[in-house]
Amino acid sequence: MLVYLRELIQDASGGHYAIPAFNVFGYEDAVAVIRAAEELDAPVILATNPGAVQHMPFPYIAPILTRLAEDATVPVVVHLDHGKSYEYVAMAMAYGYTSVMFDGSQLPLEENIRVTREIVRLAAMRGISTEAEIGSVGYSDPSIQMKHEYSDPEEVFRFAEETGVDAVAVSIGTVHRMEVQGAKIDYDLLSRIEAKVAAPLVLHGSTGVADEDLRKLAATRIAKVNIGTALRMAFGKKLRHEMEIRPDEYDRIRLFSEPMEAVKQEALHKFRILGLGRDA
Ligand code: G3H
Ligand code: ZN
């Protein structure tokens, strides 16, 4: 069933689990993620980043994802990831996303607050949930020029109060697109943020977080855990293997079968680490 992030995030924030938001790029990985969620009877967030929307624009990707969500037996949020402007985020709302992130992390604080407030106001008219970022989670890819700045607890407090977002993305040691689990989480900073801020928190760049840390973080106020690179690696590695062992196969449906299964298995693993699923 298609649901709003707001319906899920408060419970996850207080409970001993966190909901994964998986970056998907089309039908194949979205289906694989939903099958994993259904197998565990767990809620899930399908997230599309700017690259995904550039590849498959809103008029095409939004109907596919919202329909998959409606048909699923578990709660599914269709979420816009890292929307960088008011107009872009508004477009996602118009196309049926049930949750949107405005990423003003590269803007001066006042400007980030101003635009986030406008987006929260617009989203409220449609009942759509919102996420925004304060501090900045950088990128391990040097070609992506984004600042990396830890969140300041005072600023997180002010940001949450003045914008009224449903979920606040914080920077506490993760970095986007890491291919190894090398992130060093600043638990002291997280505790200081938790002591000041009541809003549910979001962790970006979670592929780089060790399983042990993810388990611990799921029991904190972190309620939404964004995972992208891990699934892309699962799909890509398996596809490369399939191409190597089947040099005469040109049917993409057959070539995609095992990579889709690999995405499902990786998603199952993350769900369990995050405290969702039977053997959590
Ligand atoms: O917004 C998406 C995520 O933060 C994904 O990060 O690709 O490093 O797992 P990741
Ligand atoms: Zn992110």
PDB file of C-alpha atoms and ligand atoms in Angstrom:
ATOM      1  CA  MET A   1       0.000   0.000   0.000  1.00  0.00           C
ATOM      2  CA  LEU A   2       1.151   3.490  -0.800  1.00  0.00           C
ATOM      3  CA  VAL A   3       1.651   5.485   2.417  1.00  0.00           C
ATOM      4  CA  TYR A   4       3.057   8.802   3.642  1.00  0.00           C
ATOM      5  CA  LEU A   5       6.373   8.856   5.469  1.00  0.00           C
ATOM      6  CA  ARG A   6       4.709  10.633   8.412  1.00  0.00           C
ATOM      7  CA  GLU A   7       2.618   7.521   9.089  1.00  0.00           C
ATOM      8  CA  LEU A   8       5.755   5.450   9.712  1.00  0.00           C
ATOM      9  CA  ILE A   9       8.501   7.661  10.953  1.00  0.00           C
ATOM     10  CA  GLN A  10       7.395   8.519  14.490  1.00  0.00           C
ATOM     11  CA  ASP A  11       7.189   4.861  15.484  1.00  0.00           C
ATOM     12  CA  ALA A  12      10.561   4.144  13.902  1.00  0.00           C
ATOM     13  CA  SER A  13      12.048   7.104  15.724  1.00  0.00           C
ATOM     14  CA  GLY A  14      10.961   5.784  19.101  1.00  0.00           C
ATOM     15  CA  GLY A  15      11.272   2.088  18.367  1.00  0.00           C
ATOM     16  CA  HIS A  16      14.243  -0.237  18.106  1.00  0.00           C
ATOM     17  CA  TYR A  17      14.260  -0.258  14.351  1.00  0.00           C
ATOM     18  CA  ALA A  18      14.774   2.086  11.414  1.00  0.00           C
ATOM     19  CA  ILE A  19      13.162   2.055   7.983  1.00  0.00           C
ATOM     20  CA  PRO A  20      15.456   1.681   4.984  1.00  0.00           C
ATOM     21  CA  ALA A  21      15.088   4.128   2.108  1.00  0.00           C
ATOM     22  CA  PHE A  22      16.571   2.359  -0.881  1.00  0.00           C
ATOM     23  CA  ASN A  23      17.631   4.321  -3.954  1.00  0.00           C
ATOM     24  CA  VAL A  24      15.979   2.776  -7.004  1.00  0.00           C
ATOM     25  CA  PHE A  25      16.470   3.599 -10.669  1.00  0.00           C
ATOM     26  CA  GLY A  26      13.570   1.872 -12.364  1.00  0.00           C
ATOM     27  CA  TYR A  27      11.324  -1.153 -12.376  1.00  0.00           C
ATOM     28  CA  GLU A  28      13.877  -3.904 -11.727  1.00  0.00           C
ATOM     29  CA  ASP A  29      15.368  -2.706  -8.456  1.00  0.00           C
ATOM     30  CA  ALA A  30      12.048  -1.306  -7.191  1.00  0.00           C
ATOM     31  CA  VAL A  31      10.403  -4.719  -7.609  1.00  0.00           C
ATOM     32  CA  ALA A  32      13.335  -6.475  -5.948  1.00  0.00           C
ATOM     33  CA  VAL A  33      13.159  -4.145  -2.934  1.00  0.00           C
ATOM     34  CA  ILE A  34       9.390  -4.546  -2.570  1.00  0.00           C
ATOM     35  CA  ARG A  35       9.687  -8.345  -2.749  1.00  0.00           C
ATOM     36  CA  ALA A  36      12.221  -8.218   0.094  1.00  0.00           C
ATOM     37  CA  ALA A  37       9.923  -5.989   2.176  1.00  0.00           C
ATOM     38  CA  GLU A  38       6.979  -8.307   1.547  1.00  0.00           C
ATOM     39  CA  GLU A  39       8.996 -11.363   2.527  1.00  0.00           C
ATOM     40  CA  LEU A  40       9.702  -9.745   5.918  1.00  0.00           C
ATOM     41  CA  ASP A  41       6.369  -7.960   6.224  1.00  0.00           C
ATOM     42  CA  ALA A  42       8.288  -4.695   6.692  1.00  0.00           C
ATOM     43  CA  PRO A  43       7.623  -1.106   5.604  1.00  0.00           C
ATOM     44  CA  VAL A  44       9.971   0.362   3.008  1.00  0.00           C
ATOM     45  CA  ILE A  45      10.831   3.637   1.282  1.00  0.00           C
ATOM     46  CA  LEU A  46      11.570   3.764  -2.452  1.00  0.00           C
ATOM     47  CA  ALA A  47      13.774   6.792  -3.109  1.00  0.00           C
ATOM     48  CA  THR A  48      14.683   8.410  -6.411  1.00  0.00           C
ATOM     49  CA  ASN A  49      17.686  10.727  -6.529  1.00  0.00           C
ATOM     50  CA  PRO A  50      18.327  13.389  -9.212  1.00  0.00           C
ATOM     51  CA  GLY A  51      20.273  10.884 -11.353  1.00  0.00           C
ATOM     52  CA  ALA A  52      17.359   8.448 -11.373  1.00  0.00           C
ATOM     53  CA  VAL A  53      14.896  11.172 -12.354  1.00  0.00           C
ATOM     54  CA  GLN A  54      17.222  12.468 -15.047  1.00  0.00           C
ATOM     55  CA  HIS A  55      17.332   8.945 -16.485  1.00  0.00           C
ATOM     56  CA  MET A  56      13.603   8.310 -16.130  1.00  0.00           C
ATOM     57  CA  PRO A  57      11.726  11.617 -15.707  1.00  0.00           C
ATOM     58  CA  PHE A  58       8.829  12.096 -13.273  1.00  0.00           C
ATOM     59  CA  PRO A  59       5.999  11.362 -15.776  1.00  0.00           C
ATOM     60  CA  TYR A  60       7.365   7.827 -16.214  1.00  0.00           C
ATOM     61  CA  ILE A  61       9.036   6.869 -12.942  1.00  0.00           C
ATOM     62  CA  ALA A  62       6.350   8.272 -10.616  1.00  0.00           C
ATOM     63  CA  PRO A  63       3.479   6.145 -12.015  1.00  0.00           C
ATOM     64  CA  ILE A  64       5.649   2.999 -11.972  1.00  0.00           C
ATOM     65  CA  LEU A  65       6.711   3.450  -8.351  1.00  0.00           C
ATOM     66  CA  THR A  66       3.349   4.603  -7.002  1.00  0.00           C
ATOM     67  CA  ARG A  67       1.583   1.697  -8.725  1.00  0.00           C
ATOM     68  CA  LEU A  68       4.115  -0.815  -7.362  1.00  0.00           C
ATOM     69  CA  ALA A  69       3.563   0.716  -3.921  1.00  0.00           C
ATOM     70  CA  GLU A  70      -0.237   0.536  -4.198  1.00  0.00           C
ATOM     71  CA  ASP A  71      -0.078  -3.112  -5.178  1.00  0.00           C
ATOM     72  CA  ALA A  72       2.376  -4.110  -2.421  1.00  0.00           C
ATOM     73  CA  THR A  73       1.157  -5.962   0.655  1.00  0.00           C
ATOM     74  CA  VAL A  74       3.351  -3.796   2.921  1.00  0.00           C
ATOM     75  CA  PRO A  75       3.455  -0.006   3.492  1.00  0.00           C
ATOM     76  CA  VAL A  76       5.600   1.672   0.809  1.00  0.00           C
ATOM     77  CA  VAL A  77       6.595   5.356   0.688  1.00  0.00           C
ATOM     78  CA  VAL A  78       7.540   6.886  -2.674  1.00  0.00           C
ATOM     79  CA  HIS A  79      10.148   9.460  -1.737  1.00  0.00           C
ATOM     80  CA  LEU A  80      12.061  12.157  -3.594  1.00  0.00           C
ATOM     81  CA  ASP A  81      15.717  12.076  -2.551  1.00  0.00           C
ATOM     82  CA  HIS A  82      17.965  15.190  -2.607  1.00  0.00           C
ATOM     83  CA  GLY A  83      15.599  17.606  -4.368  1.00  0.00           C
ATOM     84  CA  LYS A  84      17.651  20.738  -4.858  1.00  0.00           C
ATOM     85  CA  SER A  85      15.039  23.415  -5.670  1.00  0.00           C
ATOM     86  CA  TYR A  86      11.502  24.417  -4.725  1.00  0.00           C
ATOM     87  CA  GLU A  87      10.263  23.904  -8.304  1.00  0.00           C
ATOM     88  CA  TYR A  88      11.773  20.437  -8.609  1.00  0.00           C
ATOM     89  CA  VAL A  89      10.360  19.287  -5.276  1.00  0.00           C
ATOM     90  CA  ALA A  90       6.950  20.762  -6.163  1.00  0.00           C
ATOM     91  CA  MET A  91       6.998  18.760  -9.399  1.00  0.00           C
ATOM     92  CA  ALA A  92       7.573  15.515  -7.480  1.00  0.00           C
ATOM     93  CA  MET A  93       4.575  16.346  -5.267  1.00  0.00           C
ATOM     94  CA  ALA A  94       2.431  16.954  -8.354  1.00  0.00           C
ATOM     95  CA  TYR A  95       3.433  13.562  -9.737  1.00  0.00           C
ATOM     96  CA  GLY A  96       2.255  11.694  -6.652  1.00  0.00           C
ATOM     97  CA  TYR A  97       5.311  11.278  -4.407  1.00  0.00           C
ATOM     98  CA  THR A  98       4.169  10.784  -0.812  1.00  0.00           C
ATOM     99  CA  SER A  99       7.354  12.177   0.694  1.00  0.00           C
ATOM    100  CA  VAL A 100       9.920  14.710  -0.500  1.00  0.00           C
ATOM    101  CA  MET A 101      13.368  15.728   0.611  1.00  0.00           C
ATOM    102  CA  PHE A 102      14.573  19.246   0.042  1.00  0.00           C
ATOM    103  CA  ASP A 103      18.364  19.280   0.201  1.00  0.00           C
ATOM    104  CA  GLY A 104      19.449  22.805   1.043  1.00  0.00           C
ATOM    105  CA  SER A 105      22.621  21.558   2.710  1.00  0.00           C
ATOM    106  CA  GLN A 106      24.829  23.581   0.376  1.00  0.00           C
ATOM    107  CA  LEU A 107      22.929  26.817   1.071  1.00  0.00           C
ATOM    108  CA  PRO A 108      23.554  29.303   3.868  1.00  0.00           C
ATOM    109  CA  LEU A 109      21.483  28.360   6.941  1.00  0.00           C
ATOM    110  CA  GLU A 110      18.938  31.183   6.595  1.00  0.00           C
ATOM    111  CA  GLU A 111      18.306  30.324   2.950  1.00  0.00           C
ATOM    112  CA  ASN A 112      18.006  26.615   3.765  1.00  0.00           C
ATOM    113  CA  ILE A 113      15.411  27.447   6.442  1.00  0.00           C
ATOM    114  CA  ARG A 114      13.489  29.813   4.142  1.00  0.00           C
ATOM    115  CA  VAL A 115      13.125  27.378   1.218  1.00  0.00           C
ATOM    116  CA  THR A 116      12.466  24.387   3.497  1.00  0.00           C
ATOM    117  CA  ARG A 117       9.610  26.308   5.169  1.00  0.00           C
ATOM    118  CA  GLU A 118       8.034  27.080   1.801  1.00  0.00           C
ATOM    119  CA  ILE A 119       8.244  23.422   0.813  1.00  0.00           C
ATOM    120  CA  VAL A 120       6.775  22.283   4.135  1.00  0.00           C
ATOM    121  CA  ARG A 121       3.884  24.729   3.600  1.00  0.00           C
ATOM    122  CA  LEU A 122       3.201  23.423   0.097  1.00  0.00           C
ATOM    123  CA  ALA A 123       3.501  19.791   1.180  1.00  0.00           C
ATOM    124  CA  ALA A 124       1.090  20.357   4.085  1.00  0.00           C
ATOM    125  CA  MET A 125      -1.660  21.421   1.638  1.00  0.00           C
ATOM    126  CA  ARG A 126      -1.424  17.970   0.048  1.00  0.00           C
ATOM    127  CA  GLY A 127      -0.651  15.980   3.195  1.00  0.00           C
ATOM    128  CA  ILE A 128       2.768  15.047   1.807  1.00  0.00           C
ATOM    129  CA  SER A 129       5.647  14.354   4.205  1.00  0.00           C
ATOM    130  CA  THR A 130       8.914  16.286   4.201  1.00  0.00           C
ATOM    131  CA  GLU A 131      12.587  15.777   4.970  1.00  0.00           C
ATOM    132  CA  ALA A 132      15.394  18.340   4.875  1.00  0.00           C
ATOM    133  CA  GLU A 133      19.107  18.363   5.686  1.00  0.00           C
ATOM    134  CA  ILE A 134      21.101  20.459   8.103  1.00  0.00           C
ATOM    135  CA  GLY A 135      24.866  20.179   8.130  1.00  0.00           C
ATOM    136  CA  SER A 136      26.099  18.392   5.038  1.00  0.00           C
ATOM    137  CA  VAL A 137      26.863  14.762   4.233  1.00  0.00           C
ATOM    138  CA  GLY A 138      29.636  14.911   1.635  1.00  0.00           C
ATOM    139  CA  TYR A 139      30.543  12.522  -1.190  1.00  0.00           C
ATOM    140  CA  SER A 140      33.451  10.099  -1.464  1.00  0.00           C
ATOM    141  CA  ASP A 141      33.473  10.732  -5.245  1.00  0.00           C
ATOM    142  CA  PRO A 142      35.848  13.700  -5.723  1.00  0.00           C
ATOM    143  CA  SER A 143      34.052  14.720  -8.933  1.00  0.00           C
ATOM    144  CA  ILE A 144      31.011  15.655  -6.791  1.00  0.00           C
ATOM    145  CA  GLN A 145      31.788  19.021  -5.258  1.00  0.00           C
ATOM    146  CA  MET A 146      29.703  19.139  -2.074  1.00  0.00           C
ATOM    147  CA  LYS A 147      30.848  20.369   1.285  1.00  0.00           C
ATOM    148  CA  HIS A 148      31.118  17.928   4.171  1.00  0.00           C
ATOM    149  CA  GLU A 149      30.098  19.477   7.459  1.00  0.00           C
ATOM    150  CA  TYR A 150      28.956  17.848  10.719  1.00  0.00           C
ATOM    151  CA  SER A 151      25.565  18.980  12.023  1.00  0.00           C
ATOM    152  CA  ASP A 152      25.585  21.428  14.896  1.00  0.00           C
ATOM    153  CA  PRO A 153      23.004  20.439  17.572  1.00  0.00           C
ATOM    154  CA  GLU A 154      21.906  24.069  18.126  1.00  0.00           C
ATOM    155  CA  GLU A 155      21.368  24.516  14.393  1.00  0.00           C
ATOM    156  CA  VAL A 156      19.485  21.226  14.109  1.00  0.00           C
ATOM    157  CA  PHE A 157      17.191  22.394  16.920  1.00  0.00           C
ATOM    158  CA  ARG A 158      16.570  25.765  15.279  1.00  0.00           C
ATOM    159  CA  PHE A 159      16.098  24.173  11.860  1.00  0.00           C
ATOM    160  CA  ALA A 160      13.555  21.633  13.120  1.00  0.00           C
ATOM    161  CA  GLU A 161      11.624  24.268  15.097  1.00  0.00           C
ATOM    162  CA  GLU A 162      11.501  26.877  12.371  1.00  0.00           C
ATOM    163  CA  THR A 163      10.750  24.630   9.418  1.00  0.00           C
ATOM    164  CA  GLY A 164       8.447  21.988  10.914  1.00  0.00           C
ATOM    165  CA  VAL A 165       9.855  19.218   8.689  1.00  0.00           C
ATOM    166  CA  ASP A 166       8.744  15.672   9.466  1.00  0.00           C
ATOM    167  CA  ALA A 167      12.305  14.314   9.423  1.00  0.00           C
ATOM    168  CA  VAL A 168      15.726  15.926   9.698  1.00  0.00           C
ATOM    169  CA  ALA A 169      18.776  14.535   7.893  1.00  0.00           C
ATOM    170  CA  VAL A 170      21.923  15.007   9.965  1.00  0.00           C
ATOM    171  CA  SER A 171      25.625  14.685   9.302  1.00  0.00           C
ATOM    172  CA  ILE A 172      27.290  12.589  12.025  1.00  0.00           C
ATOM    173  CA  GLY A 173      30.145  10.871  10.207  1.00  0.00           C
ATOM    174  CA  THR A 174      28.744   9.240   7.099  1.00  0.00           C
ATOM    175  CA  VAL A 175      29.853  10.022   3.546  1.00  0.00           C
ATOM    176  CA  HIS A 176      27.835   9.272   0.398  1.00  0.00           C
ATOM    177  CA  ARG A 177      28.823   6.529  -2.054  1.00  0.00           C
ATOM    178  CA  MET A 178      31.412   4.692   0.030  1.00  0.00           C
ATOM    179  CA  GLU A 179      32.013   1.204  -1.356  1.00  0.00           C
ATOM    180  CA  VAL A 180      33.441  -0.105   1.922  1.00  0.00           C
ATOM    181  CA  GLN A 181      32.010   0.155   5.436  1.00  0.00           C
ATOM    182  CA  GLY A 182      34.504   2.739   6.645  1.00  0.00           C
ATOM    183  CA  ALA A 183      32.338   5.500   8.160  1.00  0.00           C
ATOM    184  CA  LYS A 184      33.208   6.608  11.679  1.00  0.00           C
ATOM    185  CA  ILE A 185      30.014   7.533  13.496  1.00  0.00           C
ATOM    186  CA  ASP A 186      30.212  10.334  16.045  1.00  0.00           C
ATOM    187  CA  TYR A 187      27.880   8.882  18.704  1.00  0.00           C
ATOM    188  CA  ASP A 188      28.568  11.752  21.080  1.00  0.00           C
ATOM    189  CA  LEU A 189      27.339  14.238  18.472  1.00  0.00           C
ATOM    190  CA  LEU A 190      24.259  12.089  17.815  1.00  0.00           C
ATOM    191  CA  SER A 191      23.441  12.028  21.554  1.00  0.00           C
ATOM    192  CA  ARG A 192      23.791  15.801  21.764  1.00  0.00           C
ATOM    193  CA  ILE A 193      21.425  16.192  18.797  1.00  0.00           C
ATOM    194  CA  GLU A 194      18.958  13.722  20.337  1.00  0.00           C
ATOM    195  CA  ALA A 195      19.008  15.645  23.615  1.00  0.00           C
ATOM    196  CA  LYS A 196      17.955  18.854  21.873  1.00  0.00           C
ATOM    197  CA  VAL A 197      15.694  17.757  19.024  1.00  0.00           C
ATOM    198  CA  ALA A 198      12.431  15.827  19.127  1.00  0.00           C
ATOM    199  CA  ALA A 199      12.075  15.289  15.359  1.00  0.00           C
ATOM    200  CA  PRO A 200      12.864  11.898  13.786  1.00  0.00           C
ATOM    201  CA  LEU A 201      16.357  11.817  12.262  1.00  0.00           C
ATOM    202  CA  VAL A 202      17.603  10.539   8.910  1.00  0.00           C
ATOM    203  CA  LEU A 203      20.978   8.992   8.099  1.00  0.00           C
ATOM    204  CA  HIS A 204      22.364   9.451   4.576  1.00  0.00           C
ATOM    205  CA  GLY A 205      25.311   7.631   3.042  1.00  0.00           C
ATOM    206  CA  SER A 206      24.517   4.463   4.967  1.00  0.00           C
ATOM    207  CA  THR A 207      26.283   2.018   2.632  1.00  0.00           C
ATOM    208  CA  GLY A 208      29.517   3.097   4.311  1.00  0.00           C
ATOM    209  CA  VAL A 209      28.256   2.209   7.793  1.00  0.00           C
ATOM    210  CA  ALA A 210      29.381  -1.063   9.392  1.00  0.00           C
ATOM    211  CA  ASP A 211      26.622  -3.588  10.161  1.00  0.00           C
ATOM    212  CA  GLU A 212      27.343  -3.277  13.889  1.00  0.00           C
ATOM    213  CA  ASP A 213      26.922   0.506  13.765  1.00  0.00           C
ATOM    214  CA  LEU A 214      23.715   0.257  11.733  1.00  0.00           C
ATOM    215  CA  ARG A 215      22.305  -2.107  14.358  1.00  0.00           C
ATOM    216  CA  LYS A 216      23.123   0.387  17.094  1.00  0.00           C
ATOM    217  CA  LEU A 217      21.845   3.367  15.126  1.00  0.00           C
ATOM    218  CA  ALA A 218      18.513   1.658  14.452  1.00  0.00           C
ATOM    219  CA  ALA A 219      17.848   1.821  18.194  1.00  0.00           C
ATOM    220  CA  THR A 220      18.476   5.587  18.346  1.00  0.00           C
ATOM    221  CA  ARG A 221      16.256   8.447  17.112  1.00  0.00           C
ATOM    222  CA  ILE A 222      17.523   7.673  13.594  1.00  0.00           C
ATOM    223  CA  ALA A 223      14.323   6.497  11.921  1.00  0.00           C
ATOM    224  CA  LYS A 224      15.146   6.483   8.193  1.00  0.00           C
ATOM    225  CA  VAL A 225      18.365   5.036   6.799  1.00  0.00           C
ATOM    226  CA  ASN A 226      19.266   5.877   3.205  1.00  0.00           C
ATOM    227  CA  ILE A 227      21.012   3.114   1.271  1.00  0.00           C
ATOM    228  CA  GLY A 228      22.005   3.455  -2.364  1.00  0.00           C
ATOM    229  CA  THR A 229      25.491   2.257  -3.290  1.00  0.00           C
ATOM    230  CA  ALA A 230      25.120  -1.164  -1.620  1.00  0.00           C
ATOM    231  CA  LEU A 231      22.220  -2.101  -3.913  1.00  0.00           C
ATOM    232  CA  ARG A 232      23.902  -0.674  -7.016  1.00  0.00           C
ATOM    233  CA  MET A 233      26.979  -2.755  -6.208  1.00  0.00           C
ATOM    234  CA  ALA A 234      24.889  -5.898  -5.671  1.00  0.00           C
ATOM    235  CA  PHE A 235      23.161  -5.416  -9.039  1.00  0.00           C
ATOM    236  CA  GLY A 236      26.319  -4.398 -10.916  1.00  0.00           C
ATOM    237  CA  LYS A 237      28.546  -7.174  -9.592  1.00  0.00           C
ATOM    238  CA  LYS A 238      25.995  -9.865 -10.384  1.00  0.00           C
ATOM    239  CA  LEU A 239      25.245  -8.443 -13.825  1.00  0.00           C
ATOM    240  CA  ARG A 240      28.963  -8.392 -14.647  1.00  0.00           C
ATOM    241  CA  HIS A 241      29.202 -12.026 -13.566  1.00  0.00           C
ATOM    242  CA  GLU A 242      26.163 -13.010 -15.667  1.00  0.00           C
ATOM    243  CA  MET A 243      27.644 -11.302 -18.731  1.00  0.00           C
ATOM    244  CA  GLU A 244      30.895 -13.187 -18.224  1.00  0.00           C
ATOM    245  CA  ILE A 245      29.363 -16.636 -17.792  1.00  0.00           C
ATOM    246  CA  ARG A 246      26.748 -16.162 -20.561  1.00  0.00           C
ATOM    247  CA  PRO A 247      28.604 -14.502 -23.422  1.00  0.00           C
ATOM    248  CA  ASP A 248      25.887 -15.556 -25.891  1.00  0.00           C
ATOM    249  CA  GLU A 249      22.912 -14.347 -23.884  1.00  0.00           C
ATOM    250  CA  TYR A 250      21.277 -11.148 -25.200  1.00  0.00           C
ATOM    251  CA  ASP A 251      17.898 -11.368 -23.504  1.00  0.00           C
ATOM    252  CA  ARG A 252      17.873  -8.648 -20.864  1.00  0.00           C
ATOM    253  CA  ILE A 253      15.056 -10.304 -18.955  1.00  0.00           C
ATOM    254  CA  ARG A 254      17.246 -13.366 -18.424  1.00  0.00           C
ATOM    255  CA  LEU A 255      20.372 -11.274 -17.799  1.00  0.00           C
ATOM    256  CA  PHE A 256      18.573  -9.200 -15.148  1.00  0.00           C
ATOM    257  CA  SER A 257      17.086 -12.153 -13.287  1.00  0.00           C
ATOM    258  CA  GLU A 258      20.060 -12.940 -11.009  1.00  0.00           C
ATOM    259  CA  PRO A 259      21.035  -9.279 -10.453  1.00  0.00           C
ATOM    260  CA  MET A 260      17.450  -8.599  -9.295  1.00  0.00           C
ATOM    261  CA  GLU A 261      17.736 -11.514  -6.878  1.00  0.00           C
ATOM    262  CA  ALA A 262      21.057 -10.086  -5.629  1.00  0.00           C
ATOM    263  CA  VAL A 263      19.363  -6.735  -4.943  1.00  0.00           C
ATOM    264  CA  LYS A 264      16.606  -8.517  -3.047  1.00  0.00           C
ATOM    265  CA  GLN A 265      19.137 -10.443  -0.915  1.00  0.00           C
ATOM    266  CA  GLU A 266      21.102  -7.286  -0.114  1.00  0.00           C
ATOM    267  CA  ALA A 267      17.887  -5.490   0.831  1.00  0.00           C
ATOM    268  CA  LEU A 268      16.870  -8.423   3.078  1.00  0.00           C
ATOM    269  CA  HIS A 269      20.229  -8.179   4.833  1.00  0.00           C
ATOM    270  CA  LYS A 270      19.806  -4.429   5.467  1.00  0.00           C
ATOM    271  CA  PHE A 271      16.216  -4.852   6.712  1.00  0.00           C
ATOM    272  CA  ARG A 272      17.368  -7.420   9.262  1.00  0.00           C
ATOM    273  CA  ILE A 273      20.258  -5.281  10.469  1.00  0.00           C
ATOM    274  CA  LEU A 274      17.863  -2.376  10.897  1.00  0.00           C
ATOM    275  CA  GLY A 275      15.641  -4.439  13.181  1.00  0.00           C
ATOM    276  CA  LEU A 276      12.950  -5.360  10.665  1.00  0.00           C
ATOM    277  CA  GLY A 277      12.115  -8.906   9.764  1.00  0.00           C
ATOM    278  CA  ARG A 278      11.518 -12.128  11.540  1.00  0.00           C
ATOM    279  CA  ASP A 279      15.067 -13.000  12.574  1.00  0.00           C
ATOM    280  CA  ALA A 280      15.992  -9.412  13.457  1.00  0.00           C
TER     281      ALA A 280
HETATM  282  O1  G3H B   1      20.299   9.713  -0.320  1.00  0.00           O
HETATM  283  C1  G3H B   1      20.793   8.598  -0.566  1.00  0.00           C
HETATM  284  C2  G3H B   1      21.778   8.009   0.292  1.00  0.00           C
HETATM  285  O2  G3H B   1      22.258   8.888   1.204  1.00  0.00           O
HETATM  286  C3  G3H B   1      22.549   6.864  -0.197  1.00  0.00           C
HETATM  287  O3  G3H B   1      23.907   6.857   0.185  1.00  0.00           O
HETATM  288  O4  G3H B   1      24.756   5.481  -1.695  1.00  0.00           O
HETATM  289  O5  G3H B   1      26.203   6.061   0.244  1.00  0.00           O
HETATM  290  O6  G3H B   1      24.330   4.440   0.515  1.00  0.00           O
HETATM  291  P1  G3H B   1      24.844   5.632  -0.194  1.00  0.00           P
HETATM  292 ZN    ZN B   2      21.805  11.068   0.557  1.00  0.00          ZN
END
